[in-house]
mmCIF file of C-alpha atoms in Angstrom:
data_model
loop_
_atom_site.group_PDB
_atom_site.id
_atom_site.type_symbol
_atom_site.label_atom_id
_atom_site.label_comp_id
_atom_site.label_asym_id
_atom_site.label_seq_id
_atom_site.Cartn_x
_atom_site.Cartn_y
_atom_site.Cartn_z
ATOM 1 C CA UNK N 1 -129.088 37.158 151.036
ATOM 2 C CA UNK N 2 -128.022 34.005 149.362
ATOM 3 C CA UNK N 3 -129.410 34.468 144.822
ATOM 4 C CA UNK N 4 -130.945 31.177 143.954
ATOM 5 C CA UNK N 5 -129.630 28.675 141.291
ATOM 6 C CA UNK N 6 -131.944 30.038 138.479
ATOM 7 C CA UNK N 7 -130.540 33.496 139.417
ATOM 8 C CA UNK N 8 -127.207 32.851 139.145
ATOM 9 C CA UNK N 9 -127.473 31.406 136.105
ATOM 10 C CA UNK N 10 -129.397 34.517 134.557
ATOM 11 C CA UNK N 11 -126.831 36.780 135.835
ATOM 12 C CA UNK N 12 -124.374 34.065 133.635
ATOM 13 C CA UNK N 13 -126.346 34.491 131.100
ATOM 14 C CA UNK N 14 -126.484 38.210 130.997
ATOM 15 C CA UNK N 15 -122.555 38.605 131.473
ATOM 16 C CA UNK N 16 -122.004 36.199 128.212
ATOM 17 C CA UNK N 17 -124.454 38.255 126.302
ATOM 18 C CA UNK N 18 -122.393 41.542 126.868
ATOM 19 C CA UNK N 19 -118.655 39.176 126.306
ATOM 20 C CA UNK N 20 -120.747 38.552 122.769
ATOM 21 C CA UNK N 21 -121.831 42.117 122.070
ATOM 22 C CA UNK N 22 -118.171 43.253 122.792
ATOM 23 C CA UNK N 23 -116.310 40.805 121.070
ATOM 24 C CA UNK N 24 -118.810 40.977 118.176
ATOM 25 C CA UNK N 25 -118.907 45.056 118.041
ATOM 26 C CA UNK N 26 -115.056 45.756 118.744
ATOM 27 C CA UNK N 27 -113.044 43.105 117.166
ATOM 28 C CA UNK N 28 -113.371 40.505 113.818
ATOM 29 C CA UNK N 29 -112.612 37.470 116.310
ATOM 30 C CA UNK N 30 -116.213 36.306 115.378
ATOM 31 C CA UNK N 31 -117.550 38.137 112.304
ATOM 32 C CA UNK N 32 -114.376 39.190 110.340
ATOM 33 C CA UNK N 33 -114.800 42.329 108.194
ATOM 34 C CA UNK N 34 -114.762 42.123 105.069
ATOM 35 C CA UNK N 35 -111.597 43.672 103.489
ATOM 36 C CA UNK N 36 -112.090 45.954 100.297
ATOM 37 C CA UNK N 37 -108.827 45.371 97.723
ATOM 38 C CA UNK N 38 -107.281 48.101 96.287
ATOM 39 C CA UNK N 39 -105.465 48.003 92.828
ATOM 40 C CA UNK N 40 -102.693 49.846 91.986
ATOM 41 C CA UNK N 41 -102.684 51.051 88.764
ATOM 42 C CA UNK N 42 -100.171 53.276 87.030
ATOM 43 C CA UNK N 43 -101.058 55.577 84.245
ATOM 44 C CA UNK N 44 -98.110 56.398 81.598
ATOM 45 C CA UNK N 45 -98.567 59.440 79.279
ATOM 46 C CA UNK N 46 -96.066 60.669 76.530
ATOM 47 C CA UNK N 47 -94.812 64.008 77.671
ATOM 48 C CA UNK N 48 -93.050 65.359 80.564
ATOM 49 C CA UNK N 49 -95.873 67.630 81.978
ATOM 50 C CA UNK N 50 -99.381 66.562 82.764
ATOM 51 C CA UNK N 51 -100.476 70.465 82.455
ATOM 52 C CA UNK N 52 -102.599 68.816 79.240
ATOM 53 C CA UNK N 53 -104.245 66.152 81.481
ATOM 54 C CA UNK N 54 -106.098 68.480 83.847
ATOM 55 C CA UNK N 55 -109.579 67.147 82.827
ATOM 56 C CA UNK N 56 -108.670 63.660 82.278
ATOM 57 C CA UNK N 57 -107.354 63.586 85.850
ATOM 58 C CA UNK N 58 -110.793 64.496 87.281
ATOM 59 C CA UNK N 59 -112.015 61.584 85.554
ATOM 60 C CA UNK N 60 -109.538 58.859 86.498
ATOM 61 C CA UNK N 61 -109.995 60.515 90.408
ATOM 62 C CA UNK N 62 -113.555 60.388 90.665
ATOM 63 C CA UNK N 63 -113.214 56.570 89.126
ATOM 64 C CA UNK N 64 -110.358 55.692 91.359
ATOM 65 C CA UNK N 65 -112.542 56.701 94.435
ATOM 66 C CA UNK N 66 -115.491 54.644 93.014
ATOM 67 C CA UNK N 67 -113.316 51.316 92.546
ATOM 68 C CA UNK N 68 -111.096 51.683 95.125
ATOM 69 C CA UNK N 69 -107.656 52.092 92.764
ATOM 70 C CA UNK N 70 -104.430 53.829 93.879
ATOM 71 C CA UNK N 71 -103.355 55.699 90.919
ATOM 72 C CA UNK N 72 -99.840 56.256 90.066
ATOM 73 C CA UNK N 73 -99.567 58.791 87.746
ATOM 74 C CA UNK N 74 -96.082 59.344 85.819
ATOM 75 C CA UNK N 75 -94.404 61.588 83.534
ATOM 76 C CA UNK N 76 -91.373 61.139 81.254
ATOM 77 C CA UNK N 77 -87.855 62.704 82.077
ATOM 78 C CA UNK N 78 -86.760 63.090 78.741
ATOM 79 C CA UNK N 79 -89.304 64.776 75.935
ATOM 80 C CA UNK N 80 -89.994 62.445 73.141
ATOM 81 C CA UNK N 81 -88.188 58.941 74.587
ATOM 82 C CA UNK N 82 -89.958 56.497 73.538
ATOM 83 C CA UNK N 83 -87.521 53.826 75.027
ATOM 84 C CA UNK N 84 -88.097 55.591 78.660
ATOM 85 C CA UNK N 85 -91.540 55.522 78.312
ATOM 86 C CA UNK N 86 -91.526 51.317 77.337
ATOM 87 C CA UNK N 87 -89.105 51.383 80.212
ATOM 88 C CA UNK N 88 -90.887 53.172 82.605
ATOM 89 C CA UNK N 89 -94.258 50.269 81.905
ATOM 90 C CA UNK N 90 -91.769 47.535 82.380
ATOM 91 C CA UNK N 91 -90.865 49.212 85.526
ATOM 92 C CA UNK N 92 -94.467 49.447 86.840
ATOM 93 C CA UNK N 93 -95.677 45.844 85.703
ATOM 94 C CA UNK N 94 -92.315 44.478 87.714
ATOM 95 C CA UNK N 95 -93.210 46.999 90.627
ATOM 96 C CA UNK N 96 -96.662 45.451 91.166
ATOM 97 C CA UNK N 97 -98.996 47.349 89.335
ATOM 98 C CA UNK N 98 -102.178 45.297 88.489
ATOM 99 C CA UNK N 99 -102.684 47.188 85.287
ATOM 100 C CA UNK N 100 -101.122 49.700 83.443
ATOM 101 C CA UNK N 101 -103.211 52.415 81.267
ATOM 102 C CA UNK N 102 -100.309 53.950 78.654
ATOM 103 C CA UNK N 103 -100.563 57.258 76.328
ATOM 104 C CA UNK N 104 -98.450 55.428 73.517
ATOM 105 C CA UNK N 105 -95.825 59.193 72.369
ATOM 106 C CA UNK N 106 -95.302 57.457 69.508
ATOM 107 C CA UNK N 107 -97.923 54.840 68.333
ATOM 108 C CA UNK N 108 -95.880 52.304 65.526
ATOM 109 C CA UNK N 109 -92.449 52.827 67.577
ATOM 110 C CA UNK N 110 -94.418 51.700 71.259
ATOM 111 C CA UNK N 111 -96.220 48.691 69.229
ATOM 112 C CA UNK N 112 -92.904 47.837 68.177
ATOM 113 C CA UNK N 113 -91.295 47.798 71.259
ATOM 114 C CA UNK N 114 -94.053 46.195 73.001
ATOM 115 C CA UNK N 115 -94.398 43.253 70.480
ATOM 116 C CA UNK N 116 -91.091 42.236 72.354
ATOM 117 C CA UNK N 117 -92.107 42.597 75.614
ATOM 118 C CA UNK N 118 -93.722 40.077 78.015
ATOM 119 C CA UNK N 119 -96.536 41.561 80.654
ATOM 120 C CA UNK N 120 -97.666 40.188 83.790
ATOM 121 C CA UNK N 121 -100.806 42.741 84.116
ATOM 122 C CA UNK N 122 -103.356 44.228 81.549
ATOM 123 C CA UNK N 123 -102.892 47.003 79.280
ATOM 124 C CA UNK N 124 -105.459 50.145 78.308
ATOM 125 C CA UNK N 125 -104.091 52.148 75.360
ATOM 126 C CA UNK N 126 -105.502 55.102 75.556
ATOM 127 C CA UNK N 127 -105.763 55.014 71.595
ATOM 128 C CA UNK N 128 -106.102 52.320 68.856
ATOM 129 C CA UNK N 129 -105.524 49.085 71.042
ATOM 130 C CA UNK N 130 -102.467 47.120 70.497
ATOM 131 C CA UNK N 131 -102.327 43.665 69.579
ATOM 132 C CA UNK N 132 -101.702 40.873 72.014
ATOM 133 C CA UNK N 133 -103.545 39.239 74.484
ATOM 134 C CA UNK N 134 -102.459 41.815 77.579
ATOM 135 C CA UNK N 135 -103.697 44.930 75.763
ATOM 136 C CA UNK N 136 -107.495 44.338 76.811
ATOM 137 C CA UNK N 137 -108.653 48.166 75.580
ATOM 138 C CA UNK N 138 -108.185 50.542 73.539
ATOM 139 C CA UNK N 139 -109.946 54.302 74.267
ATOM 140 C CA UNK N 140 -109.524 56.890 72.008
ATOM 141 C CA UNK N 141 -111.631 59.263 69.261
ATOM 142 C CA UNK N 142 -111.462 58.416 65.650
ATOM 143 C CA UNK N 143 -109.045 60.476 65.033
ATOM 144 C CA UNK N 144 -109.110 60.389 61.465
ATOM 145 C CA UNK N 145 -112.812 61.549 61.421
ATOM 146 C CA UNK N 146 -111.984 63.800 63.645
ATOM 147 C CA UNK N 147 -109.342 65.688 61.131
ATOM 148 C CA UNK N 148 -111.780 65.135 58.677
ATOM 149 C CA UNK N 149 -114.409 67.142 60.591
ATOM 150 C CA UNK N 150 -112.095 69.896 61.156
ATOM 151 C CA UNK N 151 -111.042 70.008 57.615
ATOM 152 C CA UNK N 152 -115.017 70.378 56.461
ATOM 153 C CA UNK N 153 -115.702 72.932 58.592
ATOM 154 C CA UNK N 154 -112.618 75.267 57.408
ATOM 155 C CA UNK N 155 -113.802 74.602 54.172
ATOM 156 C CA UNK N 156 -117.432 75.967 55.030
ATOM 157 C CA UNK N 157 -116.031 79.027 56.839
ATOM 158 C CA UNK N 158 -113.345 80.144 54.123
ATOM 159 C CA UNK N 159 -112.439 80.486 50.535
ATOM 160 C CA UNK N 160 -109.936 78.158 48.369
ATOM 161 C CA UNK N 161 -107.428 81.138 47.894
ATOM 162 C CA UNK N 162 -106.498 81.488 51.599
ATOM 163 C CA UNK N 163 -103.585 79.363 51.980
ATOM 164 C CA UNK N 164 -103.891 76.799 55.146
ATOM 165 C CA UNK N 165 -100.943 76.137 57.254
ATOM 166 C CA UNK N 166 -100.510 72.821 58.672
ATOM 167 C CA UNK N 167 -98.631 72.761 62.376
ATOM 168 C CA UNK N 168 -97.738 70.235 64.142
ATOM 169 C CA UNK N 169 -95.409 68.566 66.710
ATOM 170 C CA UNK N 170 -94.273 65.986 64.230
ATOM 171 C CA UNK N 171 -96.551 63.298 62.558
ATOM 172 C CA UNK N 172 -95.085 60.403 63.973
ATOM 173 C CA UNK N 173 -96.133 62.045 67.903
ATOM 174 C CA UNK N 174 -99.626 60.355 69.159
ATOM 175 C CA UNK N 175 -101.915 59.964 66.457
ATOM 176 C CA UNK N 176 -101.203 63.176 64.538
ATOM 177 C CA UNK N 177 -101.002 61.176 61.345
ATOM 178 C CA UNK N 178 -104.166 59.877 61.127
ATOM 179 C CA UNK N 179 -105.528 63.493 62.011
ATOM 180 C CA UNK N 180 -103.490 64.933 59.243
ATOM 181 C CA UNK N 181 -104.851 62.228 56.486
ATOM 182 C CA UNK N 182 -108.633 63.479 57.349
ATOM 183 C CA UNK N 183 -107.868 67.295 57.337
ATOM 184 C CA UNK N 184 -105.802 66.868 53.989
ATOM 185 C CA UNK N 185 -108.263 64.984 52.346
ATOM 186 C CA UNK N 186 -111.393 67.400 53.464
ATOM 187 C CA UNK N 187 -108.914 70.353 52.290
ATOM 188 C CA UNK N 188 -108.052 68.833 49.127
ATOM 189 C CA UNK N 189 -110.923 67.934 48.000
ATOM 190 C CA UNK N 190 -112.796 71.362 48.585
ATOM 191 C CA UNK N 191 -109.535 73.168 46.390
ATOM 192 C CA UNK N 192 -107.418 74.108 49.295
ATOM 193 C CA UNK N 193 -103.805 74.459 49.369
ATOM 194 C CA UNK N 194 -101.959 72.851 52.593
ATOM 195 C CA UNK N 195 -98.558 73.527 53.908
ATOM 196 C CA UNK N 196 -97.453 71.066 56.512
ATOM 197 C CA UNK N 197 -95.124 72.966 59.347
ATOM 198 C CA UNK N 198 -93.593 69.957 62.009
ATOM 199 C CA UNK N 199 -91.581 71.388 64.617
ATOM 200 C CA UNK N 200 -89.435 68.052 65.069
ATOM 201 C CA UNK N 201 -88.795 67.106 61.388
ATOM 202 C CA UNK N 202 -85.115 67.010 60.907
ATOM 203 C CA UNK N 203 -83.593 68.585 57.661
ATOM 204 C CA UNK N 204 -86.443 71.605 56.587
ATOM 205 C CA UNK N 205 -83.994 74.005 55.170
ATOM 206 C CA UNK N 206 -83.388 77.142 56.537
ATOM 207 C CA UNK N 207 -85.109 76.052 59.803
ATOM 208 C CA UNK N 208 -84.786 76.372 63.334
ATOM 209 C CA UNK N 209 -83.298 72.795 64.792
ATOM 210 C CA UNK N 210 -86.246 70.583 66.602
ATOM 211 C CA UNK N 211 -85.172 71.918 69.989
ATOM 212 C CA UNK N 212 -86.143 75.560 68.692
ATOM 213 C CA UNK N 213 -88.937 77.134 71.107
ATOM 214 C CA UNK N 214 -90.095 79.349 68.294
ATOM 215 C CA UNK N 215 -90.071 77.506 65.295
ATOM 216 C CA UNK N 216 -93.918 77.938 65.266
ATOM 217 C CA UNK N 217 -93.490 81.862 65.496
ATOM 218 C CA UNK N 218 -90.157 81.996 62.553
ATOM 219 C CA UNK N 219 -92.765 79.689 60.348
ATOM 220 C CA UNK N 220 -95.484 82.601 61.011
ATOM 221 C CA UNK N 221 -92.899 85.066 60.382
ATOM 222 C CA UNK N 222 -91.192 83.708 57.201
ATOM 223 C CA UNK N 223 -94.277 81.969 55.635
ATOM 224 C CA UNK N 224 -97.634 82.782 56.795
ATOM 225 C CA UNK N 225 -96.854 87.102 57.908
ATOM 226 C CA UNK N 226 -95.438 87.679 54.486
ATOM 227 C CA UNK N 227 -98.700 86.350 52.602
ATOM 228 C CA UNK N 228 -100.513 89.482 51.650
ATOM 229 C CA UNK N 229 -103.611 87.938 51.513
ATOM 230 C CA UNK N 230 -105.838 86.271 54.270
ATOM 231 C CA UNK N 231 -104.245 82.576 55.803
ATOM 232 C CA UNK N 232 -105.479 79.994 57.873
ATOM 233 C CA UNK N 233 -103.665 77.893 60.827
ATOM 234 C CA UNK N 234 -104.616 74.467 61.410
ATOM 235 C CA UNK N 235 -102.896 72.882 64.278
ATOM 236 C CA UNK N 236 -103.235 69.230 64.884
ATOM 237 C CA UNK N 237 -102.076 68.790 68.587
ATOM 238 C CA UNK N 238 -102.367 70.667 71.496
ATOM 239 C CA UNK N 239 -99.435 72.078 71.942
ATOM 240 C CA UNK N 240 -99.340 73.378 68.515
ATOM 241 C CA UNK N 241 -102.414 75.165 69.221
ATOM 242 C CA UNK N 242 -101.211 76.687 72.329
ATOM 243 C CA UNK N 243 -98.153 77.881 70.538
ATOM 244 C CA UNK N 244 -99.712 79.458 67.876
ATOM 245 C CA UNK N 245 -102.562 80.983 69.805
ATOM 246 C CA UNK N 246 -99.969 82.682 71.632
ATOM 247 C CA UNK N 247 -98.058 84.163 68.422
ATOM 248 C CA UNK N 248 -100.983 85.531 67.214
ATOM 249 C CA UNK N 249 -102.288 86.784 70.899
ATOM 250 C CA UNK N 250 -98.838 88.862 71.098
ATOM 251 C CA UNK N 251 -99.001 90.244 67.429
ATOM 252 C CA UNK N 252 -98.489 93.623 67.196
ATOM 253 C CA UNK N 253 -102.222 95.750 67.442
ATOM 254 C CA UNK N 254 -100.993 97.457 64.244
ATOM 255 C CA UNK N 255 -101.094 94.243 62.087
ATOM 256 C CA UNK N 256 -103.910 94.577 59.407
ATOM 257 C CA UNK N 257 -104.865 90.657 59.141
ATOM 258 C CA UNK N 258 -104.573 88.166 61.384
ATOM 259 C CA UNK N 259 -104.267 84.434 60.321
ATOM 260 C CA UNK N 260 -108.016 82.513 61.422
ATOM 261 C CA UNK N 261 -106.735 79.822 63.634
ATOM 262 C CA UNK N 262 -108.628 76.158 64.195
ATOM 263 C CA UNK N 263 -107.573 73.300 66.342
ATOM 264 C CA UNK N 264 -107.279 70.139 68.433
ATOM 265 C CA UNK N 265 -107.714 70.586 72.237
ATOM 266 C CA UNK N 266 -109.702 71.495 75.077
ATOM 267 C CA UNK N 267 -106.837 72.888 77.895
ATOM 268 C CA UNK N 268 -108.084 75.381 79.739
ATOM 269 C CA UNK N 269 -105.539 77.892 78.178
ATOM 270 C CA UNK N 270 -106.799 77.133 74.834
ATOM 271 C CA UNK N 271 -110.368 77.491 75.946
ATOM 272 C CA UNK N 272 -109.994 80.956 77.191
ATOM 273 C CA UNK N 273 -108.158 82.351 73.919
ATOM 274 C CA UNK N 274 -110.795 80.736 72.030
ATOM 275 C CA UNK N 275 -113.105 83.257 74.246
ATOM 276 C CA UNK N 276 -111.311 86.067 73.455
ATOM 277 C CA UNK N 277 -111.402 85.449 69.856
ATOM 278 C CA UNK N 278 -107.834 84.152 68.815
ATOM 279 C CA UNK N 279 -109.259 80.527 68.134
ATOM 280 C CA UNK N 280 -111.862 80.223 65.481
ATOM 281 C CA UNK N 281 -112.843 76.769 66.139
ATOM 282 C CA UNK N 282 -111.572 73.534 67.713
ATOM 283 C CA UNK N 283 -112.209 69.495 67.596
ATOM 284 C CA UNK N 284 -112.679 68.539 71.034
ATOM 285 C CA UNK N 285 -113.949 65.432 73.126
ATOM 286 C CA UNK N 286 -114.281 64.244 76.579
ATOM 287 C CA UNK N 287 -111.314 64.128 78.557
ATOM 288 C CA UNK N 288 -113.147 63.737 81.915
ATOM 289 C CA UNK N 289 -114.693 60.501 80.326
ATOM 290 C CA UNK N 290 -111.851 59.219 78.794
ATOM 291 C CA UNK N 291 -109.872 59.012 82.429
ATOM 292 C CA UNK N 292 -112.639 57.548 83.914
ATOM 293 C CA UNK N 293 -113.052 55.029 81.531
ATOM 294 C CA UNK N 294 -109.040 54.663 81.539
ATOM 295 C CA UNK N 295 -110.067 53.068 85.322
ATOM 296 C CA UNK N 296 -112.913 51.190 85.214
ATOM 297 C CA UNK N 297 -111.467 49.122 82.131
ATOM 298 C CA UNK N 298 -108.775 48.907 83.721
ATOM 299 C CA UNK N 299 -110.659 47.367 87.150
ATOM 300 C CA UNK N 300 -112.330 45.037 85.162
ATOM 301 C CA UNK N 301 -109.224 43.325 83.222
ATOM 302 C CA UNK N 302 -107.743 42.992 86.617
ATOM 303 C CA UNK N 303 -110.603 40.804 87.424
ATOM 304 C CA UNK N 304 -110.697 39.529 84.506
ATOM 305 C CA UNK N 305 -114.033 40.807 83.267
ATOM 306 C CA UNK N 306 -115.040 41.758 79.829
ATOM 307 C CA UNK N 307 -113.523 40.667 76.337
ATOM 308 C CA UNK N 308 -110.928 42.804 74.276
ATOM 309 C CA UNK N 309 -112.507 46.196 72.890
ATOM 310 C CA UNK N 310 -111.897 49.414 71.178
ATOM 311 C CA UNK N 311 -114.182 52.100 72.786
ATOM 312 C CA UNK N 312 -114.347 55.273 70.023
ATOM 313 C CA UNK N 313 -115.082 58.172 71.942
ATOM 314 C CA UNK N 314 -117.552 61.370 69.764
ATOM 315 C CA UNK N 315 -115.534 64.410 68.726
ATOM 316 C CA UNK N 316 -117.184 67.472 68.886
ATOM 317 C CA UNK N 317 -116.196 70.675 66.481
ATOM 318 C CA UNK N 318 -116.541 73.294 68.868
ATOM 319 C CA UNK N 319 -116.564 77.904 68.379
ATOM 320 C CA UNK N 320 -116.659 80.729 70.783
ATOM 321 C CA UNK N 321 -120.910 80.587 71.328
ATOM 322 C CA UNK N 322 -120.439 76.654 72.005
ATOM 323 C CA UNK N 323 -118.368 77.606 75.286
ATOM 324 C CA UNK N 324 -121.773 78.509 77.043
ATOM 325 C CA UNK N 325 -123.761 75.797 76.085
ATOM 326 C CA UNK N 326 -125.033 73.722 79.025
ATOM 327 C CA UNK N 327 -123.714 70.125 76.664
ATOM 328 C CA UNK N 328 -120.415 71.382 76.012
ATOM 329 C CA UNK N 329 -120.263 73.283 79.206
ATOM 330 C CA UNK N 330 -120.094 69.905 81.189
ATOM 331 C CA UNK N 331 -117.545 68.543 78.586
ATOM 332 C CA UNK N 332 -115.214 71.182 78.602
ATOM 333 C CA UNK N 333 -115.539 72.475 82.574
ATOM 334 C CA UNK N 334 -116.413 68.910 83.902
ATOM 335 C CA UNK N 335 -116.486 68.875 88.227
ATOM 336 C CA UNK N 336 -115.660 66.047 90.117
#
């Protein structure tokens, strides 16, 4: 049985219907998909570990999966090279990396070096921004307040006569100094006596050299053990803290006084000897926001969004019954 002509050309008409539907459901021949971009960016810190960074990793993930970036995430070779660490942001800027996000190691010697370099993509400082057109933002606490805030609430919790020990990495690592001027000044002004303890100043005599593992526990030993009164620790960097806190953790059980310890720092190490009552208190903010932020900023100077900016993040003084509060809770044990 012969179809008729308006048949035929219905059956035509149905068989280029399903030609459409295939061409327009399995291939971009007709309706090309839209492509998403992802930007590399490469985060530089300062140190040769990122065993500090554990929080502000979850942030810059969880904002990398938002914005579609492809994080590179590098560590130095060489503790305390500032040179490798200018180096290693030329590297990444020449590699392709749409913007860079840098923890300056040492603040005045990376603005020094950087004031002679030439970028091709958009800095964040995680820190007091930079000057020049490619350092867009700048993301840090104020860290001078935030010494400040620490020194206050030593001076509320102890007496004049106790002696307060100052240690440190060295002054010239991060932004230690500025922390330093706004403990000092909330010590001295309240009658306290400081001693400042850096583990990489050159020519302290008697000393262990700046290499010396233990120069935190021979100060302890020689200065701060021998004091027959009461002392206090104040550590302005993480890893001063951690190094103390475990000194005084090991101390021998038959020691009749202890020094009180405060800090800067919110590692999980440091968080569980505040819990068992080596830490008396701590200045802490939020790392998890801080990475995050690290991203988006970065996102929008790659497309070229938003003007130059310093974004001061809130510092929190922090003690044992803080840990289970429900604010600090999600600042200090942030999920992804």
């Amino acid at each position: 049985m012969k179809m008729t002509r308006r048949e035929k050309i219905i059956w035509c008409l149905f068989a280029g219907i399903l030609v459409l539907l295939f061409l327009l459901s399995s291939t971009d021949f007709i309706i090309k998909e839209e492509q998403t971009e992802i930007y590399p960016v490469s985060i530089i810190i300062g140190d040769t570990t990122d065993d500090y960074y554990s929080n502000f990793r979850k942030g810059v993930d969880k904002a990398a999966d938002e914005y579609n970036v492809d994080v590179n995430f590098i560590t130095l070779y060489e503790k305390g090279n500032v040179t490798e660490q200018m180096d290693l942001l030329k590297r990444e800027v020449d590699d392709g990396a749409k913007a860079v996000v840098l923890v300056p190691l040492k603040q005045e010697e990376c603005r020094t070096i950087l004031e002679e370099m030439v970028l091709a993509s958009p800095l964040i400082v995680m820190g007091n921004i930079f000057p020049g057109d490619w350092a867009m933002t700048g993301i840090s606490q104020d860290y001078q307040e935030a010494g400040r805030m620490l020194g206050e609430a030593i001076t509320k919790e102890n007496t004049p006569d106790k002696p307060v020990f100052l240690f440190t990495e060295g002054l010239d690592y991060g932004y230690n100094r500025e922390v330093y001027a706004g403990l000092l000044n909330a010590l001295s002004q309240a009658g306290f006596q400081a001693h400042l303890y850096e583990m990489n100043k050159n020519g302290m005599p008697n000393a262990p050299s700046e290499e010396h593992e233990d120069f935190f526990r021979w100060t302890m030993e020689t200065h701060v053990y021998p004091d027959s009164g009461e002392a206090i620790i104040a550590a302005l960097d993480v890893k001063s803290l951690e190094r103390a806190a475990d000194i005084i953790a090991g101390s021998p059980a038959n020691m009749t006084s202890l020094p009180t310890l405060y800090g800067f720092g919110s590692t999980t190490k440091i968080l569980n000897q505040m819990d068992r009552g080596v830490i008396k208190g701590l200045i802490a903010t939020n790392q998890f926001d801080a990475g995050y932020l690290s991203i988006v900023k970065a996102v929008d100077a790659i497309e070229k969004r938003g003007d130059r900016e310093q974004i001061v993040l809130e510092s929190y003084y922090i003690e044992k019954e803080d840990l289970q509060k429900t604010h600090f809770e999600k600042i200090l044990y942030p999920i992804e």
